[in-house]
Amino acid sequence: MTDDHLSNTEPEAAFQERVDNEIKIEPKDWMPEGYRRNLIRQISQHAHSEVIGMQPEGNWITRAPTLKRKMILLAKVQDEAGHGLYLYSAAETLGVTREDMIGALHEGHAKYASIFNYPTLTWADVGVIGWLVDSAAIVNQISLQRTSYGPYSRAMIRICKEESFHQRQGFEILMPLASGSLEQKAMAQDAMNRWWWPTLMMFGPHDSESVHGAKSMQWKIKRKSNDELRQDFIDQTVPQAEYLGLAIPDPDLKWNEERGHYDFGEIDWDEFRTVVSGNGLCNRERLERHSRAHREGEWVREAMRACEEKKRTA
Amino acid sequence: MKLPLYEVFVRSKRGLDHKHVGSLHAKDGAQALKFARDCYTRRGEGLSIWVVRSSDIVASQEEDAASFFDPSDDKPYRHATFYRIPPEVKNL
Ligand SMILES: [Fe+2]
Ligand SMILES: [Fe+2]
């Protein structure tokens, strides 16, 4: 065994032991390059999702049916911007810059949750997003509160506290619709039909197909696998749909007494791949809008720099 | 010569935030760290210390708290308890 070999494996073994013992990794600790890269990819993807996710809901702020609903939606979308900020900051502790992350998003190297590439066609979509999409995000984020990386874990704890109003406001939008007129009911059911499967896709490919899965679990970046999280979400959501009287668009969905879980049908993975690879209904629009907002904000950043410069030289 | 003031933050356990514990005078950051260790962690209170020049901290004024934080006062809908969900609906 050479010295070189020693120096390569010993810190890695010590690192893994720490992780195995549920000891958090903090920014200045030694960490394997792969761990750092994996975290940067996951946290920045998560941050981009929060920020891009403002667009489909933002689409309804000016058209919310009442002032109360408008204020609530505004507050929710504002929260999502905050979540993006917490997460970008957590990623920055790993040595990546905000500019790099935004650049990777605009150039299409970085991904964000595929769900946000679907359009919001009616007001019921806003209810269904809050209820289903935020619930799915919460199921994922609750498990990530126990992620091995300290700053990511603390961001998740903060975010989870803020999320619970998001899903409740969504459910509260749907209650009167689902028990309202025939048209209102039909609108709620239509939203359910369009959002159910894309929501299940949010958890990502099956564990057997997941590229980063095994390493992420070994390093405890992720604490539950894609399939476990998806099952958790379905098990908690089916009774809620039953309460609303909304049908879940899956003929194979049924309670499995033996497993103690719901069985469900196969996801259309072709659709998932199409959306992830940039060809969903709204991918171009979402990215274009983000880039445009960024470009149009350049004069603000410029003015701030000029002001700073003036103060320094004054 | 008057030594600059440093604010001291201690992380008591991995995974937790650094928490402000107090301040001290020192000639530079390295010395502030040593002083902070001797002063604030004599009983194993810490795993990691941050020191920050007090003059580098920008703080809001408590006297201004009413107007400074007032934008959030009239927004009860930011709290989960604002929404009435029937008790038989679980996990929301
Ligand atoms: Fe969020
Ligand atoms: Fe949310």
Short mmCIF file of C-alpha atoms and ligand atoms in Angstrom, two decimals:
data_model
loop_
_atom_site.label_atom_id
_atom_site.label_comp_id
_atom_site.label_asym_id
_atom_site.label_seq_id
_atom_site.Cartn_x
_atom_site.Cartn_y
_atom_site.Cartn_z
CA MET A 1 0.00 0.00 0.00
CA THR A 2 1.48 3.35 -1.02
CA ASP A 3 1.24 6.62 0.84
CA ASP A 4 -0.76 7.94 -2.00
CA HIS A 5 -3.32 5.19 -1.53
CA LEU A 6 -3.52 5.94 2.17
CA SER A 7 -4.17 9.60 1.67
CA ASN A 8 -6.92 8.82 -0.80
CA THR A 9 -8.88 6.31 1.18
CA GLU A 10 -8.42 7.31 4.79
CA PRO A 11 -10.35 10.58 4.75
CA GLU A 12 -13.02 8.91 2.67
CA ALA A 13 -13.41 6.12 5.22
CA ALA A 14 -13.54 8.63 8.06
CA PHE A 15 -16.09 10.65 6.12
CA GLN A 16 -18.30 7.61 5.51
CA GLU A 17 -18.07 6.64 9.16
CA ARG A 18 -19.28 10.08 10.17
CA VAL A 19 -22.18 9.80 7.75
CA ASP A 20 -23.03 6.30 8.99
CA ASN A 21 -23.12 7.61 12.54
CA GLU A 22 -25.62 10.33 11.57
CA ILE A 23 -23.07 13.08 12.16
CA LYS A 24 -23.73 16.06 9.90
CA ILE A 25 -21.14 17.20 7.38
CA GLU A 26 -20.41 20.93 7.57
CA PRO A 27 -18.98 23.22 4.84
CA LYS A 28 -15.37 23.24 5.99
CA ASP A 29 -15.13 19.47 6.49
CA TRP A 30 -13.25 17.29 4.08
CA MET A 31 -15.65 15.59 1.70
CA PRO A 32 -15.26 13.38 -1.38
CA GLU A 33 -15.41 15.33 -4.64
CA GLY A 34 -18.33 13.17 -5.75
CA TYR A 35 -20.29 14.07 -2.63
CA ARG A 36 -19.73 17.76 -3.27
CA ARG A 37 -20.72 17.46 -6.93
CA ASN A 38 -23.75 15.34 -6.13
CA LEU A 39 -24.91 17.87 -3.52
CA ILE A 40 -24.36 20.86 -5.81
CA ARG A 41 -26.40 19.14 -8.51
CA GLN A 42 -29.25 18.21 -6.17
CA ILE A 43 -29.43 21.46 -4.18
CA SER A 44 -29.17 23.73 -7.21
CA GLN A 45 -31.80 21.65 -9.01
CA HIS A 46 -34.00 22.02 -5.97
CA ALA A 47 -33.39 25.79 -5.89
CA HIS A 48 -34.20 26.16 -9.59
CA SER A 49 -37.44 24.22 -9.02
CA GLU A 50 -38.55 26.63 -6.31
CA VAL A 51 -37.88 29.61 -8.55
CA ILE A 52 -39.26 28.25 -11.84
CA GLY A 53 -42.20 26.92 -9.84
CA MET A 54 -43.33 30.49 -9.25
CA GLN A 55 -44.36 30.84 -12.89
CA PRO A 56 -47.31 28.45 -13.21
CA GLU A 57 -48.91 29.82 -10.06
CA GLY A 58 -47.88 33.40 -10.72
CA ASN A 59 -49.93 33.05 -13.88
CA TRP A 60 -53.08 33.25 -11.72
CA ILE A 61 -52.23 36.03 -9.29
CA THR A 62 -53.97 38.74 -11.29
CA ARG A 63 -56.94 36.46 -11.95
CA ALA A 64 -57.52 34.99 -8.48
CA PRO A 65 -61.29 34.96 -7.83
CA THR A 66 -61.21 37.06 -4.64
CA LEU A 67 -58.90 39.54 -2.97
CA LYS A 68 -58.33 37.03 -0.15
CA ARG A 69 -57.26 34.33 -2.59
CA LYS A 70 -55.04 36.79 -4.37
CA MET A 71 -53.21 37.77 -1.18
CA ILE A 72 -52.78 34.12 -0.20
CA LEU A 73 -51.41 33.17 -3.62
CA LEU A 74 -49.07 36.14 -3.59
CA ALA A 75 -47.77 35.08 -0.16
CA LYS A 76 -47.26 31.51 -1.34
CA VAL A 77 -45.37 32.50 -4.48
CA GLN A 78 -43.26 34.86 -2.37
CA ASP A 79 -42.42 31.93 -0.06
CA GLU A 80 -41.22 29.90 -3.03
CA ALA A 81 -38.82 32.70 -3.98
CA GLY A 82 -37.52 32.58 -0.40
CA HIS A 83 -37.08 28.81 -0.63
CA GLY A 84 -35.02 29.28 -3.76
CA LEU A 85 -32.83 31.75 -1.92
CA TYR A 86 -32.26 29.46 1.10
CA LEU A 87 -31.25 26.67 -1.25
CA TYR A 88 -28.94 28.72 -3.49
CA SER A 89 -27.21 29.89 -0.32
CA ALA A 90 -26.83 26.31 0.93
CA ALA A 91 -25.30 25.33 -2.42
CA GLU A 92 -22.93 28.30 -2.27
CA THR A 93 -21.38 26.89 0.93
CA LEU A 94 -20.01 24.15 -1.35
CA GLY A 95 -17.96 26.60 -3.38
CA VAL A 96 -20.22 27.11 -6.38
CA THR A 97 -21.32 30.63 -7.28
CA ARG A 98 -24.83 31.91 -7.86
CA GLU A 99 -23.79 33.04 -11.35
CA ASP A 100 -22.59 29.52 -12.22
CA MET A 101 -25.86 27.99 -11.09
CA ILE A 102 -28.05 30.48 -12.97
CA GLY A 103 -25.80 30.11 -16.01
CA ALA A 104 -26.18 26.32 -15.94
CA LEU A 105 -29.95 26.73 -15.75
CA HIS A 106 -30.08 29.11 -18.70
CA GLU A 107 -27.78 26.95 -20.80
CA GLY A 108 -29.96 23.93 -20.08
CA HIS A 109 -27.29 21.95 -18.15
CA ALA A 110 -29.14 22.19 -14.86
CA LYS A 111 -32.57 20.68 -14.45
CA TYR A 112 -35.59 21.63 -12.37
CA ALA A 113 -38.69 19.67 -11.42
CA SER A 114 -40.45 18.52 -14.59
CA ILE A 115 -43.85 19.31 -13.04
CA PHE A 116 -43.41 23.04 -13.64
CA ASN A 117 -43.41 22.52 -17.40
CA TYR A 118 -47.15 21.94 -17.40
CA PRO A 119 -49.55 24.84 -17.97
CA THR A 120 -52.05 26.16 -15.42
CA LEU A 121 -55.27 26.34 -17.42
CA THR A 122 -57.92 27.03 -14.78
CA TRP A 123 -58.25 28.30 -11.22
CA ALA A 124 -58.70 24.70 -10.05
CA ASP A 125 -55.10 24.09 -11.17
CA VAL A 126 -53.93 26.48 -8.46
CA GLY A 127 -55.82 24.41 -5.87
CA VAL A 128 -54.45 21.15 -7.22
CA ILE A 129 -50.89 22.46 -7.33
CA GLY A 130 -51.04 23.56 -3.68
CA TRP A 131 -52.62 20.30 -2.61
CA LEU A 132 -50.78 17.73 -4.78
CA VAL A 133 -47.54 19.36 -5.90
CA ASP A 134 -46.74 20.97 -2.56
CA SER A 135 -47.72 17.76 -0.73
CA ALA A 136 -45.33 15.81 -2.93
CA ALA A 137 -42.61 18.38 -2.31
CA ILE A 138 -43.26 18.17 1.43
CA VAL A 139 -43.01 14.37 1.49
CA ASN A 140 -39.60 14.71 -0.18
CA GLN A 141 -38.48 17.63 1.95
CA ILE A 142 -39.45 16.02 5.25
CA SER A 143 -37.12 13.14 4.49
CA LEU A 144 -34.41 15.62 3.41
CA GLN A 145 -34.49 17.32 6.80
CA ARG A 146 -32.28 14.36 7.76
CA THR A 147 -29.86 14.78 4.85
CA SER A 148 -26.20 14.44 5.84
CA TYR A 149 -25.15 17.93 4.74
CA GLY A 150 -25.76 20.47 7.54
CA PRO A 151 -26.66 23.60 5.54
CA TYR A 152 -29.04 21.62 3.29
CA SER A 153 -30.68 20.00 6.30
CA ARG A 154 -31.19 23.34 8.04
CA ALA A 155 -32.65 24.88 4.88
CA MET A 156 -35.09 21.95 4.68
CA ILE A 157 -36.21 22.38 8.27
CA ARG A 158 -36.93 26.06 7.64
CA ILE A 159 -38.72 25.33 4.37
CA CYS A 160 -40.89 22.54 5.81
CA LYS A 161 -42.18 24.93 8.47
CA GLU A 162 -43.28 27.32 5.75
CA GLU A 163 -44.74 24.71 3.40
CA SER A 164 -47.67 23.51 5.46
CA PHE A 165 -49.80 26.53 4.60
CA HIS A 166 -49.14 25.88 0.92
CA GLN A 167 -50.84 22.51 0.82
CA ARG A 168 -53.66 23.61 3.11
CA GLN A 169 -54.53 26.64 1.01
CA GLY A 170 -54.66 24.37 -2.04
CA PHE A 171 -57.01 21.95 -0.32
CA GLU A 172 -59.13 24.87 0.84
CA ILE A 173 -59.46 26.11 -2.75
CA LEU A 174 -60.65 22.67 -3.82
CA MET A 175 -63.21 22.02 -1.07
CA PRO A 176 -65.84 24.48 -2.38
CA LEU A 177 -65.09 23.56 -6.00
CA ALA A 178 -65.40 19.83 -5.40
CA SER A 179 -68.73 20.28 -3.61
CA GLY A 180 -69.96 23.10 -5.85
CA SER A 181 -71.91 23.28 -9.09
CA LEU A 182 -71.52 20.68 -11.81
CA GLU A 183 -69.19 23.02 -13.69
CA GLN A 184 -67.04 23.63 -10.63
CA LYS A 185 -66.80 19.92 -9.92
CA ALA A 186 -65.88 19.22 -13.52
CA MET A 187 -63.18 21.90 -13.37
CA ALA A 188 -61.68 20.36 -10.21
CA GLN A 189 -61.79 16.86 -11.69
CA ASP A 190 -60.20 18.07 -14.92
CA ALA A 191 -57.33 19.64 -12.96
CA MET A 192 -56.92 16.40 -11.01
CA ASN A 193 -56.83 14.42 -14.25
CA ARG A 194 -54.10 16.58 -15.71
CA TRP A 195 -51.88 16.92 -12.60
CA TRP A 196 -52.02 13.48 -10.97
CA TRP A 197 -49.50 11.66 -13.16
CA PRO A 198 -47.04 14.54 -13.52
CA THR A 199 -47.08 14.82 -9.71
CA LEU A 200 -46.11 11.15 -9.37
CA MET A 201 -43.27 11.79 -11.84
CA MET A 202 -41.85 14.43 -9.48
CA PHE A 203 -40.26 11.66 -7.42
CA GLY A 204 -38.11 10.70 -10.38
CA PRO A 205 -37.38 7.38 -12.10
CA HIS A 206 -37.76 4.01 -10.41
CA ASP A 207 -34.95 3.17 -7.99
CA SER A 208 -33.69 0.53 -10.42
CA GLU A 209 -33.24 3.23 -13.09
CA SER A 210 -31.99 6.08 -10.96
CA VAL A 211 -28.46 7.19 -11.93
CA HIS A 212 -27.45 8.93 -8.72
CA GLY A 213 -29.65 6.94 -6.37
CA ALA A 214 -27.31 4.40 -4.78
CA LYS A 215 -24.47 6.82 -4.07
CA SER A 216 -26.90 9.44 -2.74
CA MET A 217 -28.32 6.89 -0.32
CA GLN A 218 -24.89 5.67 0.78
CA TRP A 219 -23.83 9.25 1.47
CA LYS A 220 -27.23 9.95 3.02
CA ILE A 221 -27.78 12.93 0.79
CA LYS A 222 -31.14 11.29 0.17
CA ARG A 223 -32.79 9.39 3.01
CA LYS A 224 -35.58 7.66 1.16
CA SER A 225 -35.56 6.34 -2.39
CA ASN A 226 -37.74 7.71 -5.20
CA ASP A 227 -40.10 4.74 -5.05
CA GLU A 228 -40.46 4.88 -1.26
CA LEU A 229 -41.30 8.58 -1.36
CA ARG A 230 -43.79 8.09 -4.19
CA GLN A 231 -45.54 5.37 -2.20
CA ASP A 232 -45.68 7.58 0.91
CA PHE A 233 -47.26 10.35 -1.11
CA ILE A 234 -49.89 8.09 -2.69
CA ASP A 235 -50.80 6.49 0.63
CA GLN A 236 -51.46 9.82 2.30
CA THR A 237 -53.17 11.45 -0.69
CA VAL A 238 -55.76 8.85 -1.75
CA PRO A 239 -57.94 9.35 1.38
CA GLN A 240 -57.77 13.12 0.86
CA ALA A 241 -59.00 12.73 -2.71
CA GLU A 242 -61.80 10.49 -1.42
CA TYR A 243 -62.83 13.19 1.03
CA LEU A 244 -63.04 15.71 -1.82
CA GLY A 245 -64.93 13.22 -3.96
CA LEU A 246 -62.39 13.54 -6.76
CA ALA A 247 -61.53 10.45 -8.77
CA ILE A 248 -57.87 9.55 -9.20
CA PRO A 249 -57.23 8.89 -12.89
CA ASP A 250 -55.63 5.47 -12.39
CA PRO A 251 -57.72 2.33 -12.98
CA ASP A 252 -55.06 0.21 -11.25
CA LEU A 253 -55.14 2.16 -8.01
CA LYS A 254 -56.34 -0.01 -5.15
CA TRP A 255 -55.57 -0.77 -1.53
CA ASN A 256 -53.36 -3.79 -1.04
CA GLU A 257 -54.17 -5.27 2.34
CA GLU A 258 -51.14 -7.53 2.34
CA ARG A 259 -48.63 -4.77 1.59
CA GLY A 260 -50.43 -2.18 3.67
CA HIS A 261 -50.07 0.24 0.76
CA TYR A 262 -51.94 1.32 -2.32
CA ASP A 263 -51.03 -0.42 -5.57
CA PHE A 264 -50.96 1.88 -8.56
CA GLY A 265 -50.49 1.84 -12.31
CA GLU A 266 -47.32 2.42 -14.30
CA ILE A 267 -46.18 5.96 -15.01
CA ASP A 268 -45.83 7.00 -18.65
CA TRP A 269 -42.05 7.21 -18.64
CA ASP A 270 -41.92 8.35 -22.26
CA GLU A 271 -43.79 11.47 -21.23
CA PHE A 272 -41.42 11.93 -18.29
CA ARG A 273 -38.35 11.69 -20.52
CA THR A 274 -39.87 14.05 -23.07
CA VAL A 275 -40.47 16.71 -20.43
CA VAL A 276 -37.13 16.22 -18.67
CA SER A 277 -35.24 16.50 -21.95
CA GLY A 278 -36.77 19.92 -22.58
CA ASN A 279 -39.76 19.12 -24.77
CA GLY A 280 -42.68 19.45 -22.40
CA LEU A 281 -45.53 21.87 -23.01
CA CYS A 282 -43.92 24.87 -21.32
CA ASN A 283 -40.17 24.16 -21.03
CA ARG A 284 -39.12 26.83 -23.50
CA GLU A 285 -41.50 29.41 -22.10
CA ARG A 286 -40.36 28.84 -18.50
CA LEU A 287 -36.66 29.14 -19.31
CA GLU A 288 -37.14 32.05 -21.67
CA ARG A 289 -39.11 33.94 -19.06
CA HIS A 290 -36.46 33.32 -16.42
CA SER A 291 -33.64 34.45 -18.73
CA ARG A 292 -35.58 37.51 -19.77
CA ALA A 293 -36.28 38.52 -16.17
CA HIS A 294 -32.59 38.04 -15.44
CA ARG A 295 -31.52 40.15 -18.43
CA GLU A 296 -34.05 42.85 -17.67
CA GLY A 297 -32.79 43.03 -14.09
CA GLU A 298 -29.24 43.76 -15.24
CA TRP A 299 -29.70 47.53 -14.95
CA VAL A 300 -30.60 47.12 -11.26
CA ARG A 301 -27.43 45.16 -10.55
CA GLU A 302 -25.49 47.68 -12.62
CA ALA A 303 -26.95 50.60 -10.65
CA MET A 304 -26.09 48.91 -7.37
CA ARG A 305 -22.51 48.38 -8.47
CA ALA A 306 -22.22 52.01 -9.61
CA CYS A 307 -23.63 53.23 -6.29
CA GLU A 308 -21.15 51.08 -4.36
CA GLU A 309 -18.29 52.37 -6.50
CA LYS A 310 -19.33 55.96 -5.93
CA LYS A 311 -19.49 55.44 -2.16
CA ARG A 312 -16.04 53.84 -2.13
CA THR A 313 -14.37 56.62 -4.09
CA ALA A 314 -16.25 59.48 -2.41
CA MET B 1 -4.33 51.03 21.76
CA LYS B 2 -7.95 49.96 21.73
CA LEU B 3 -8.54 46.43 20.45
CA PRO B 4 -11.48 45.92 18.12
CA LEU B 5 -14.59 44.13 19.34
CA TYR B 6 -15.54 40.71 17.97
CA GLU B 7 -18.88 38.92 18.16
CA VAL B 8 -18.63 35.22 18.98
CA PHE B 9 -20.83 32.45 17.56
CA VAL B 10 -20.59 28.87 18.78
CA ARG B 11 -21.92 25.69 17.23
CA SER B 12 -22.63 23.33 20.08
CA LYS B 13 -23.39 20.29 17.98
CA ARG B 14 -22.90 19.26 14.39
CA GLY B 15 -25.97 19.96 12.33
CA LEU B 16 -27.04 22.95 14.44
CA ASP B 17 -26.59 26.62 13.55
CA HIS B 18 -23.84 28.71 15.10
CA LYS B 19 -25.44 30.72 17.90
CA HIS B 20 -24.39 34.08 19.20
CA VAL B 21 -22.90 33.75 22.69
CA GLY B 22 -21.24 37.13 23.36
CA SER B 23 -18.33 39.31 22.38
CA LEU B 24 -14.72 40.07 23.24
CA HIS B 25 -11.78 42.29 22.29
CA ALA B 26 -8.83 40.93 20.32
CA LYS B 27 -6.15 42.24 17.98
CA ASP B 28 -7.19 40.08 15.05
CA GLY B 29 -9.39 37.17 14.02
CA ALA B 30 -6.96 34.45 15.01
CA GLN B 31 -6.53 35.90 18.46
CA ALA B 32 -10.28 36.38 18.81
CA LEU B 33 -10.76 32.67 18.09
CA LYS B 34 -8.33 31.70 20.85
CA PHE B 35 -9.86 34.12 23.32
CA ALA B 36 -13.32 32.89 22.41
CA ARG B 37 -12.25 29.30 23.00
CA ASP B 38 -10.89 30.19 26.43
CA CYS B 39 -13.78 32.43 27.34
CA TYR B 40 -16.88 30.75 25.91
CA THR B 41 -16.09 27.04 25.57
CA ARG B 42 -14.34 26.08 28.78
CA ARG B 43 -16.87 23.29 29.40
CA GLY B 44 -17.00 21.77 25.96
CA GLU B 45 -19.84 24.02 24.82
CA GLY B 46 -18.62 24.12 21.28
CA LEU B 47 -17.45 22.20 18.26
CA SER B 48 -16.86 25.21 16.08
CA ILE B 49 -16.52 28.95 16.63
CA TRP B 50 -17.12 31.89 14.31
CA VAL B 51 -15.81 35.34 15.18
CA VAL B 52 -16.96 38.43 13.30
CA ARG B 53 -15.81 42.03 13.75
CA SER B 54 -18.70 43.78 15.51
CA SER B 55 -18.25 46.75 13.21
CA ASP B 56 -19.00 44.43 10.27
CA ILE B 57 -22.42 43.60 11.61
CA VAL B 58 -25.29 45.61 10.21
CA ALA B 59 -28.22 45.47 12.59
CA SER B 60 -31.82 46.65 12.54
CA GLN B 61 -32.83 48.85 15.43
CA GLU B 62 -35.21 47.48 17.98
CA GLU B 63 -36.86 50.89 18.39
CA ASP B 64 -37.83 50.61 14.72
CA ALA B 65 -39.21 47.10 15.13
CA ALA B 66 -42.84 48.18 14.90
CA SER B 67 -42.52 49.73 11.47
CA PHE B 68 -39.70 47.47 10.29
CA PHE B 69 -41.60 44.21 10.81
CA ASP B 70 -45.06 45.60 10.25
CA PRO B 71 -45.40 44.17 6.69
CA SER B 72 -45.94 40.71 8.20
CA ASP B 73 -48.34 41.72 10.98
CA ASP B 74 -51.54 41.68 8.93
CA LYS B 75 -50.88 38.45 7.05
CA PRO B 76 -52.31 35.63 9.18
CA TYR B 77 -52.75 33.61 5.98
CA ARG B 78 -49.03 32.86 6.04
CA HIS B 79 -49.77 30.47 8.91
CA ALA B 80 -51.12 26.97 8.44
CA THR B 81 -53.68 27.49 11.22
CA PHE B 82 -55.47 30.11 9.11
CA TYR B 83 -56.96 27.36 6.93
CA ARG B 84 -59.94 25.30 8.11
CA ILE B 85 -59.43 21.70 7.15
CA PRO B 86 -61.96 19.14 8.46
CA PRO B 87 -60.43 16.99 11.22
CA GLU B 88 -61.13 13.76 9.34
CA VAL B 89 -58.69 14.82 6.61
CA LYS B 90 -55.26 13.58 7.68
CA ASN B 91 -51.70 14.53 6.71
CA LEU B 92 -52.44 18.10 5.68
FE FE C 1 -41.19 25.61 -1.70
FE FE C 2 -44.50 25.34 -1.51
#
